[in-house]
Amino acid sequence: MNPPWWHRPVRFILERKLCNLPAPLCRSCSNPIPVPTTLTDDLWDALVLCPHCGAGCSLLALGNRSDETALPPPTTALPPDSTISADSSPASNHWNIPARKRINFILVFGTIWLLFTSIFLWAFLADKSDSNTPGWVLGIFISVFVAIGLGMFFAGLRMAFISYDLTIANGHFTYSQHLFGGSKHITVSLNSIQSVELTEFYQQNYRPVHGIEIRSSEGKIRFGSQLSVPEKQVLTAQLKAALLPQTLPPITPATAPASPSTHQLSPSTPPAFAIPLAPDGVLRIESQGRWHPALIIAGLFILAVTSFMLSQGLRMLFNTVAPDSPSPPGAFRFLSSAFMIFWCAGPLLGVLISSTLLFLAWKLRFSHQLIEISRSSITRTKSSRSSSSSESWDLRELRQTIVVPISASNNSPSYRGEIILNSSVLPFGWNRPKPELDAFAAAANQFIPPTHSPPHGE
């Protein structure tokens, strides 16, 4: 559901970026795949086929392999310099993770940011001159940057001084945070715990930073990004052994958490729940248009900041070129005017970008897609407030339907499904629950013609 009017500029940016990236690895056989240097209007939905095993996926799915960065081999014991303490008894298990109390990048960056913004805040409070701009407008503008600095500074302090206690007792797991005398406790029953994994929390200098994630039907617990890699690995193994003992019934492939390197569902894999066919024997999935909060928030914030900067720049430009300007005429006034025009170009570009983001959010709100798979064809229908279009493919073009991660929001991965055809990719199910996507993929794979087997390795 990419608006046609933005294909050319986005394609220009993507093609330049692809030229500077190393060859990505195949999701099935892990061999390098040559990426096309010239994209079609499908952009990141363009089909990429592996020349080694024949597996296919979209360019977007191929590029989202940051969560699969290999960690060093795990060790069996905590490193000698580790400050983590563990106590075990027949009735309970307890781990204490003390505060690191070390300077970190976020704390340093937040401190520098606060120092710079404090200078501007001091200049604003000390300024007694008359100005055409209301004081409260400048105050709000500067306070936004001060709030950002305070947020980063507090995040750095939290990372440096927070400590944890993990306790398993009486059939429950208790997670406790301690920071500056305050505490926060989360308790879940052991029967509700579904997985204990080491997952990527964020990236720093283009390198993933992993942490420990405990998922349960009662909530999700994430911690430990500040620990060293050996500490994370050993603690994850110990928690997994204690919270998910081997005496429990084995988890079936349909309900087991997918490993980082496995994002595809073979036709023989049973789904977690079945997707029923319509009475006419057609499999359907519809993607309704929706608001995208990230686009709206980013667009409004950039629009507010750049509009203010542009208004101030235009005001100074008009004061410079006005006939009654105090600036001396001649070359000096010309250079001042040229500089102000150049300075206004940046905020004007920001206004255009933010307006584009808001328009895109509005456009996506009313963009709908319906995919129908029958015994003879695959049909995709796109509709918006003013238009509707439909495309059909012969069922013999169906290679496989897969589920892939596409992004991470609030430290949680988002998934979508992809119907792989011989010449294109049909994405569906943005931000739907992964079990639902897995079930639809399994149902769609049942439509693969017997004469067309899935690519090797899938």
Short mmCIF file of C-alpha atoms in Angstrom, two decimals:
data_model
loop_
_atom_site.label_atom_id
_atom_site.label_comp_id
_atom_site.label_asym_id
_atom_site.label_seq_id
_atom_site.Cartn_x
_atom_site.Cartn_y
_atom_site.Cartn_z
CA MET A 1 0.00 0.00 0.00
CA ASN A 2 2.72 2.43 -1.04
CA PRO A 3 1.39 5.71 -2.54
CA PRO A 4 2.54 5.93 -6.19
CA TRP A 5 3.65 9.57 -5.86
CA TRP A 6 6.55 8.77 -3.58
CA HIS A 7 8.01 5.79 -5.50
CA ARG A 8 10.64 7.82 -7.37
CA PRO A 9 12.26 9.65 -4.39
CA VAL A 10 12.13 6.60 -2.13
CA ARG A 11 13.54 4.37 -4.86
CA PHE A 12 16.38 6.87 -5.37
CA ILE A 13 17.27 6.74 -1.65
CA LEU A 14 17.01 2.95 -1.38
CA GLU A 15 19.16 2.31 -4.44
CA ARG A 16 21.91 4.57 -3.10
CA LYS A 17 21.78 2.81 0.24
CA LEU A 18 21.87 -0.69 -1.28
CA CYS A 19 25.07 0.16 -3.17
CA ASN A 20 26.91 0.71 0.13
CA LEU A 21 25.61 -2.31 2.04
CA PRO A 22 27.24 -5.75 2.19
CA ALA A 23 25.37 -8.64 0.60
CA PRO A 24 22.65 -9.87 2.99
CA LEU A 25 22.32 -13.53 3.93
CA CYS A 26 19.57 -15.88 2.80
CA ARG A 27 16.98 -16.59 5.47
CA SER A 28 17.09 -20.31 4.65
CA CYS A 29 20.65 -21.31 3.75
CA SER A 30 22.56 -18.26 5.15
CA ASN A 31 24.50 -17.80 1.90
CA PRO A 32 25.04 -14.26 0.57
CA ILE A 33 22.41 -13.02 -1.88
CA PRO A 34 23.15 -10.40 -4.54
CA VAL A 35 20.66 -7.56 -4.11
CA PRO A 36 19.32 -5.83 -7.22
CA THR A 37 20.82 -2.37 -7.67
CA THR A 38 17.78 -1.10 -9.59
CA LEU A 39 14.42 -1.40 -7.85
CA THR A 40 10.96 -1.53 -9.32
CA ASP A 41 7.91 0.33 -8.05
CA ASP A 42 7.50 -2.44 -5.46
CA LEU A 43 10.36 -0.78 -3.51
CA TRP A 44 11.08 -2.83 -0.37
CA ASP A 45 8.36 -5.33 -1.37
CA ALA A 46 10.47 -6.37 -4.36
CA LEU A 47 11.06 -10.13 -4.63
CA VAL A 48 14.60 -11.38 -3.93
CA LEU A 49 15.42 -15.03 -4.76
CA CYS A 50 18.40 -16.92 -3.38
CA PRO A 51 20.55 -18.33 -6.20
CA HIS A 52 21.75 -21.14 -3.92
CA CYS A 53 18.52 -22.68 -2.55
CA GLY A 54 15.77 -20.85 -4.43
CA ALA A 55 14.13 -19.42 -1.31
CA GLY A 56 12.40 -16.08 -1.77
CA CYS A 57 11.29 -13.15 0.35
CA SER A 58 10.88 -9.42 0.08
CA LEU A 59 13.75 -6.95 0.22
CA LEU A 60 12.27 -5.65 3.49
CA ALA A 61 12.37 -9.10 5.11
CA LEU A 62 15.87 -9.71 3.83
CA GLY A 63 17.08 -6.46 5.37
CA ASN A 64 15.56 -7.14 8.80
CA ARG A 65 18.10 -9.65 10.03
CA SER A 66 19.60 -7.47 12.78
CA ASP A 67 17.85 -9.67 15.36
CA GLU A 68 19.85 -12.63 14.08
CA THR A 69 23.30 -11.26 14.89
CA ALA A 70 25.25 -14.17 16.30
CA LEU A 71 26.37 -13.93 19.90
CA PRO A 72 29.60 -15.51 21.18
CA PRO A 73 29.29 -19.15 22.28
CA PRO A 74 27.63 -19.33 25.71
CA THR A 75 29.63 -20.22 28.78
CA THR A 76 28.50 -22.36 31.72
CA ALA A 77 29.60 -20.08 34.55
CA LEU A 78 29.52 -16.39 35.31
CA PRO A 79 32.78 -14.55 34.57
CA PRO A 80 35.14 -14.04 37.53
CA ASP A 81 34.51 -10.29 37.63
CA SER A 82 30.72 -10.64 37.68
CA THR A 83 28.88 -9.08 40.64
CA ILE A 84 25.74 -11.20 40.17
CA SER A 85 25.01 -13.44 43.15
CA ALA A 86 22.78 -16.53 43.08
CA ASP A 87 21.31 -18.56 45.94
CA SER A 88 19.47 -21.84 45.49
CA SER A 89 17.57 -24.11 47.85
CA PRO A 90 14.97 -26.84 47.41
CA ALA A 91 12.21 -24.30 48.08
CA SER A 92 13.43 -21.23 46.20
CA ASN A 93 15.93 -19.64 43.83
CA HIS A 94 17.21 -16.08 44.09
CA TRP A 95 19.43 -13.87 41.94
CA ASN A 96 20.69 -10.42 42.87
CA ILE A 97 21.97 -8.08 40.15
CA PRO A 98 23.54 -5.03 41.81
CA ALA A 99 23.78 -1.62 40.18
CA ARG A 100 26.66 -1.17 37.76
CA LYS A 101 27.44 2.38 38.96
CA ARG A 102 29.38 3.13 35.82
CA ILE A 103 29.26 6.05 33.41
CA ASN A 104 27.46 5.10 30.20
CA PHE A 105 26.96 6.71 26.81
CA ILE A 106 23.37 7.83 27.46
CA LEU A 107 24.36 9.55 30.70
CA VAL A 108 27.25 11.40 29.03
CA PHE A 109 25.16 12.43 26.02
CA GLY A 110 22.29 13.58 28.25
CA THR A 111 24.67 15.64 30.36
CA ILE A 112 26.18 17.36 27.31
CA TRP A 113 22.70 17.98 25.88
CA LEU A 114 21.58 19.57 29.17
CA LEU A 115 24.64 21.82 29.30
CA PHE A 116 23.97 23.22 25.81
CA THR A 117 20.24 23.68 26.37
CA SER A 118 20.93 25.30 29.75
CA ILE A 119 22.95 27.98 27.99
CA PHE A 120 20.01 28.80 25.73
CA LEU A 121 17.63 28.70 28.70
CA TRP A 122 19.86 31.11 30.66
CA ALA A 123 20.05 33.44 27.65
CA PHE A 124 16.26 33.38 27.33
CA LEU A 125 15.70 34.15 31.03
CA ALA A 126 18.34 36.91 31.01
CA ASP A 127 17.08 38.58 27.82
CA LYS A 128 15.26 41.83 28.70
CA SER A 129 15.04 43.23 25.18
CA ASP A 130 11.80 43.71 23.31
CA SER A 131 10.93 41.03 20.80
CA ASN A 132 8.11 40.47 18.36
CA THR A 133 7.93 36.82 19.47
CA PRO A 134 5.92 36.20 22.66
CA GLY A 135 8.05 35.02 25.54
CA TRP A 136 5.87 32.00 26.20
CA VAL A 137 6.47 30.74 22.64
CA LEU A 138 10.25 30.85 23.09
CA GLY A 139 9.85 29.28 26.53
CA ILE A 140 7.92 26.31 25.14
CA PHE A 141 10.40 25.90 22.29
CA ILE A 142 13.42 25.78 24.62
CA SER A 143 11.67 23.68 27.27
CA VAL A 144 11.09 20.89 24.72
CA PHE A 145 14.84 20.46 24.29
CA VAL A 146 15.43 20.72 28.03
CA ALA A 147 12.85 17.96 28.59
CA ILE A 148 14.62 15.74 26.06
CA GLY A 149 17.92 16.27 27.86
CA LEU A 150 16.35 15.51 31.24
CA GLY A 151 14.84 12.33 29.83
CA MET A 152 18.19 11.10 28.49
CA PHE A 153 19.98 12.10 31.69
CA PHE A 154 17.50 10.20 33.84
CA ALA A 155 17.69 7.18 31.51
CA GLY A 156 21.47 7.16 31.92
CA LEU A 157 21.20 7.45 35.70
CA ARG A 158 18.66 4.63 35.74
CA MET A 159 20.95 2.38 33.70
CA ALA A 160 23.85 3.11 36.05
CA PHE A 161 22.11 2.81 39.43
CA ILE A 162 19.23 0.37 39.01
CA SER A 163 19.49 -3.06 40.66
CA TYR A 164 17.37 -6.20 40.37
CA ASP A 165 16.22 -9.12 42.47
CA LEU A 166 14.82 -12.26 40.84
CA THR A 167 13.06 -14.80 43.06
CA ILE A 168 11.37 -18.13 42.36
CA ALA A 169 9.30 -19.41 45.29
CA ASN A 170 5.85 -20.85 46.05
CA GLY A 171 5.02 -21.40 42.39
CA HIS A 172 5.65 -17.76 41.41
CA PHE A 173 8.40 -15.71 39.83
CA THR A 174 9.00 -12.23 41.30
CA TYR A 175 10.93 -9.55 39.48
CA SER A 176 11.98 -6.52 41.58
CA GLN A 177 13.60 -3.23 40.54
CA HIS A 178 15.35 -0.93 43.03
CA LEU A 179 16.30 2.64 42.19
CA PHE A 180 17.09 5.53 44.56
CA GLY A 181 15.19 3.97 47.46
CA GLY A 182 12.10 3.09 45.40
CA SER A 183 11.06 -0.40 44.35
CA LYS A 184 8.84 -1.97 41.71
CA HIS A 185 7.68 -5.58 41.87
CA ILE A 186 6.13 -7.84 39.23
CA THR A 187 4.93 -11.33 40.12
CA VAL A 188 3.75 -13.97 37.67
CA SER A 189 2.84 -17.63 38.19
CA LEU A 190 5.29 -20.22 36.90
CA ASN A 191 2.54 -21.96 34.92
CA SER A 192 2.01 -18.79 32.85
CA ILE A 193 5.63 -18.45 31.69
CA GLN A 194 6.00 -19.22 28.00
CA SER A 195 9.61 -18.42 27.12
CA VAL A 196 12.92 -17.09 28.43
CA GLU A 197 15.05 -15.68 25.62
CA LEU A 198 17.99 -13.38 24.95
CA THR A 199 16.62 -10.85 22.47
CA GLU A 200 17.73 -7.57 20.90
CA PHE A 201 16.54 -4.49 22.83
CA TYR A 202 18.09 -1.71 20.73
CA GLN A 203 21.13 -0.88 18.61
CA GLN A 204 24.16 1.20 19.50
CA ASN A 205 26.60 2.19 16.76
CA TYR A 206 24.71 -0.20 14.44
CA ARG A 207 25.41 -3.12 16.77
CA PRO A 208 22.56 -4.91 18.57
CA VAL A 209 22.35 -4.72 22.35
CA HIS A 210 20.64 -7.78 23.79
CA GLY A 211 18.73 -8.25 27.00
CA ILE A 212 16.74 -10.93 28.82
CA GLU A 213 13.06 -11.25 28.00
CA ILE A 214 10.63 -13.41 29.99
CA ARG A 215 7.24 -13.83 28.32
CA SER A 216 4.16 -15.06 30.11
CA SER A 217 0.41 -14.92 29.61
CA GLU A 218 0.32 -12.40 32.48
CA GLY A 219 2.79 -9.96 30.96
CA LYS A 220 6.31 -9.48 29.68
CA ILE A 221 9.48 -8.76 31.70
CA ARG A 222 12.58 -7.28 30.07
CA PHE A 223 15.86 -6.39 31.78
CA GLY A 224 19.63 -6.81 31.74
CA SER A 225 20.75 -4.79 28.71
CA GLN A 226 23.53 -3.25 30.82
CA LEU A 227 25.05 -6.65 31.67
CA SER A 228 28.02 -8.12 29.84
CA VAL A 229 27.36 -10.69 27.11
CA PRO A 230 28.60 -13.69 29.18
CA GLU A 231 26.45 -12.56 32.13
CA LYS A 232 23.38 -12.31 29.93
CA GLN A 233 23.95 -15.73 28.41
CA VAL A 234 24.59 -17.53 31.68
CA LEU A 235 21.71 -15.81 33.48
CA THR A 236 19.35 -16.60 30.60
CA ALA A 237 20.35 -20.28 30.71
CA GLN A 238 19.89 -20.44 34.48
CA LEU A 239 16.49 -18.74 34.38
CA LYS A 240 15.34 -20.95 31.52
CA ALA A 241 16.35 -24.10 33.43
CA ALA A 242 14.55 -22.89 36.56
CA LEU A 243 11.42 -21.44 34.96
CA LEU A 244 10.99 -23.95 32.14
CA PRO A 245 12.20 -27.29 33.55
CA GLN A 246 12.57 -30.24 31.22
CA THR A 247 9.93 -32.19 33.15
CA LEU A 248 7.23 -30.07 31.57
CA PRO A 249 5.47 -31.48 28.48
CA PRO A 250 7.40 -30.73 25.29
CA ILE A 251 6.26 -27.70 23.36
CA THR A 252 4.97 -28.48 19.88
CA PRO A 253 6.43 -26.65 16.89
CA ALA A 254 3.19 -24.70 16.54
CA THR A 255 3.48 -23.05 19.95
CA ALA A 256 7.23 -22.93 20.49
CA PRO A 257 8.82 -19.49 20.20
CA ALA A 258 10.53 -19.18 16.85
CA SER A 259 14.31 -19.15 16.95
CA PRO A 260 15.92 -15.94 15.67
CA SER A 261 17.01 -17.61 12.44
CA THR A 262 13.69 -19.30 11.65
CA HIS A 263 10.95 -17.07 10.33
CA GLN A 264 9.34 -19.32 7.75
CA LEU A 265 6.59 -21.87 8.10
CA SER A 266 6.68 -25.02 6.01
CA PRO A 267 3.43 -26.36 4.56
CA SER A 268 3.54 -29.39 6.88
CA THR A 269 3.80 -27.40 10.12
CA PRO A 270 0.47 -27.55 12.02
CA PRO A 271 -0.88 -24.11 12.93
CA ALA A 272 -1.58 -23.01 16.48
CA PHE A 273 -5.21 -22.59 15.43
CA ALA A 274 -6.97 -23.18 12.17
CA ILE A 275 -8.08 -20.46 9.76
CA PRO A 276 -11.45 -21.59 8.37
CA LEU A 277 -12.22 -21.27 4.69
CA ALA A 278 -15.19 -19.24 3.50
CA PRO A 279 -18.27 -21.21 2.39
CA ASP A 280 -17.16 -20.72 -1.21
CA GLY A 281 -13.82 -22.40 -0.48
CA VAL A 282 -11.80 -19.17 -0.70
CA LEU A 283 -9.19 -18.15 1.85
CA ARG A 284 -9.36 -14.43 2.61
CA ILE A 285 -7.42 -11.97 4.71
CA GLU A 286 -8.14 -8.26 4.87
CA SER A 287 -5.86 -5.45 6.01
CA GLN A 288 -7.84 -2.43 7.13
CA GLY A 289 -6.40 1.06 6.96
CA ARG A 290 -5.38 2.53 10.30
CA TRP A 291 -3.71 5.53 11.83
CA HIS A 292 0.03 5.26 12.39
CA PRO A 293 0.87 7.04 15.67
CA ALA A 294 4.62 7.08 14.94
CA LEU A 295 4.09 9.03 11.71
CA ILE A 296 1.63 11.43 13.35
CA ILE A 297 3.79 12.14 16.40
CA ALA A 298 6.98 12.58 14.34
CA GLY A 299 5.17 14.73 11.78
CA LEU A 300 3.57 17.02 14.36
CA PHE A 301 6.80 17.42 16.35
CA ILE A 302 8.93 18.20 13.29
CA LEU A 303 6.24 20.52 11.93
CA ALA A 304 6.01 22.48 15.20
CA VAL A 305 9.78 22.91 15.56
CA THR A 306 10.55 23.72 11.91
CA SER A 307 7.53 26.05 11.57
CA PHE A 308 8.77 28.07 14.53
CA MET A 309 12.32 28.18 13.14
CA LEU A 310 11.01 29.16 9.69
CA SER A 311 8.81 31.93 11.08
CA GLN A 312 11.72 33.39 13.03
CA GLY A 313 14.01 33.19 10.01
CA LEU A 314 11.47 34.89 7.74
CA ARG A 315 10.91 37.62 10.33
CA MET A 316 14.65 38.35 10.46
CA LEU A 317 14.83 38.24 6.65
CA PHE A 318 12.01 40.79 6.29
CA ASN A 319 13.63 43.04 8.88
CA THR A 320 16.88 42.89 6.92
CA VAL A 321 15.44 43.78 3.52
CA ALA A 322 12.89 46.33 4.77
CA PRO A 323 13.51 49.93 3.61
CA ASP A 324 13.71 51.16 7.20
CA SER A 325 16.13 48.40 8.22
CA PRO A 326 18.93 49.56 10.56
CA SER A 327 21.37 47.38 8.59
CA PRO A 328 23.71 49.43 6.37
CA PRO A 329 22.82 49.22 2.67
CA GLY A 330 25.06 47.69 0.08
CA ALA A 331 27.02 44.44 0.07
CA PHE A 332 26.55 43.80 3.80
CA ARG A 333 22.76 43.84 3.53
CA PHE A 334 22.93 41.62 0.44
CA LEU A 335 25.11 39.05 2.22
CA SER A 336 22.86 39.13 5.29
CA SER A 337 19.79 38.54 3.14
CA ALA A 338 21.48 35.69 1.25
CA PHE A 339 22.49 34.05 4.52
CA MET A 340 18.96 34.30 5.92
CA ILE A 341 17.52 32.77 2.74
CA PHE A 342 20.00 29.91 3.04
CA TRP A 343 19.18 29.50 6.75
CA CYS A 344 15.43 29.34 6.02
CA ALA A 345 15.94 26.53 3.50
CA GLY A 346 16.55 23.98 6.27
CA PRO A 347 13.36 24.69 8.26
CA LEU A 348 11.39 24.87 5.00
CA LEU A 349 12.62 21.37 4.10
CA GLY A 350 11.57 20.20 7.57
CA VAL A 351 8.08 21.65 7.06
CA LEU A 352 7.78 19.83 3.74
CA ILE A 353 8.99 16.52 5.24
CA SER A 354 6.66 16.75 8.24
CA SER A 355 3.73 17.65 6.00
CA THR A 356 4.52 14.62 3.85
CA LEU A 357 4.56 12.37 6.93
CA LEU A 358 1.17 13.68 8.08
CA PHE A 359 -0.31 13.30 4.60
CA LEU A 360 1.06 9.75 4.41
CA ALA A 361 -0.51 8.91 7.78
CA TRP A 362 -3.84 10.26 6.54
CA LYS A 363 -3.49 8.29 3.28
CA LEU A 364 -2.69 5.02 5.06
CA ARG A 365 -5.72 5.50 7.31
CA PHE A 366 -8.02 4.97 4.32
CA SER A 367 -5.97 2.36 2.42
CA HIS A 368 -7.43 -1.17 2.52
CA GLN A 369 -6.28 -4.46 1.03
CA LEU A 370 -8.07 -7.78 0.50
CA ILE A 371 -6.25 -10.95 -0.58
CA GLU A 372 -8.27 -13.95 -1.76
CA ILE A 373 -6.79 -17.38 -2.51
CA SER A 374 -8.93 -19.87 -4.40
CA ARG A 375 -8.20 -23.19 -6.11
CA SER A 376 -7.45 -21.39 -9.36
CA SER A 377 -6.11 -17.90 -8.63
CA ILE A 378 -4.83 -15.33 -6.15
CA THR A 379 -6.48 -11.91 -6.17
CA ARG A 380 -5.40 -8.72 -4.43
CA THR A 381 -7.80 -5.79 -4.22
CA LYS A 382 -6.61 -2.37 -3.02
CA SER A 383 -9.03 0.42 -2.22
CA SER A 384 -8.98 3.92 -0.81
CA ARG A 385 -11.49 6.72 -0.44
CA SER A 386 -11.31 7.62 -4.12
CA SER A 387 -10.13 4.56 -6.04
CA SER A 388 -10.03 0.78 -6.19
CA SER A 389 -7.85 -1.64 -8.16
CA SER A 390 -7.57 -5.41 -8.46
CA GLU A 391 -4.81 -7.79 -9.62
CA SER A 392 -4.95 -11.55 -10.17
CA TRP A 393 -2.33 -14.28 -10.51
CA ASP A 394 -2.66 -17.90 -11.51
CA LEU A 395 -2.39 -20.25 -8.54
CA ARG A 396 0.50 -22.04 -10.25
CA GLU A 397 2.65 -18.97 -9.48
CA LEU A 398 2.34 -19.54 -5.73
CA ARG A 399 5.69 -20.61 -4.24
CA GLN A 400 5.08 -20.32 -0.50
CA THR A 401 3.58 -18.12 2.22
CA ILE A 402 5.91 -17.06 5.05
CA VAL A 403 5.90 -14.87 8.17
CA VAL A 404 8.79 -12.44 8.68
CA PRO A 405 9.76 -9.71 11.17
CA ILE A 406 9.66 -6.24 9.64
CA SER A 407 10.38 -3.81 12.47
CA ALA A 408 10.61 -3.35 16.22
CA SER A 409 8.37 -0.97 18.11
CA ASN A 410 8.75 -0.40 21.86
CA ASN A 411 11.37 -3.15 21.86
CA SER A 412 8.86 -5.68 20.51
CA PRO A 413 9.14 -7.14 16.98
CA SER A 414 6.34 -6.60 14.48
CA TYR A 415 5.53 -9.22 11.88
CA ARG A 416 3.77 -9.49 8.57
CA GLY A 417 3.01 -12.29 6.14
CA GLU A 418 4.34 -12.57 2.60
CA ILE A 419 2.84 -14.58 -0.24
CA ILE A 420 5.80 -15.46 -2.45
CA LEU A 421 4.94 -15.68 -6.15
CA ASN A 422 7.25 -16.42 -9.06
CA SER A 423 7.71 -12.75 -9.86
CA SER A 424 6.44 -10.69 -6.91
CA VAL A 425 5.60 -10.56 -3.21
CA LEU A 426 2.15 -9.92 -1.75
CA PRO A 427 2.50 -8.60 1.83
CA PHE A 428 -0.39 -8.87 4.29
CA GLY A 429 -1.30 -8.73 7.96
CA TRP A 430 0.79 -5.79 9.17
CA ASN A 431 1.13 -5.82 13.00
CA ARG A 432 -1.22 -8.77 13.43
CA PRO A 433 -0.37 -11.34 16.14
CA LYS A 434 2.24 -13.80 14.93
CA PRO A 435 0.17 -16.93 15.78
CA GLU A 436 -2.62 -15.62 13.57
CA LEU A 437 -0.17 -14.96 10.73
CA ASP A 438 1.38 -18.41 11.18
CA ALA A 439 -2.06 -20.00 10.98
CA PHE A 440 -2.98 -18.12 7.81
CA ALA A 441 0.40 -18.98 6.25
CA ALA A 442 -0.16 -22.67 6.98
CA ALA A 443 -3.64 -22.51 5.47
CA ALA A 444 -2.37 -20.65 2.39
CA ASN A 445 0.41 -23.18 1.88
CA GLN A 446 -2.21 -25.89 1.51
CA PHE A 447 -3.16 -24.23 -1.79
CA ILE A 448 0.30 -24.79 -3.31
CA PRO A 449 -0.21 -26.92 -6.43
CA PRO A 450 1.19 -30.45 -6.05
CA THR A 451 3.48 -29.94 -9.04
CA HIS A 452 5.16 -26.94 -7.37
CA SER A 453 7.08 -27.95 -4.25
CA PRO A 454 8.47 -25.32 -1.86
CA PRO A 455 12.10 -24.25 -2.40
CA HIS A 456 14.75 -26.34 -0.74
CA GLY A 457 15.48 -25.27 2.82
CA GLU A 458 12.03 -23.87 3.57
#
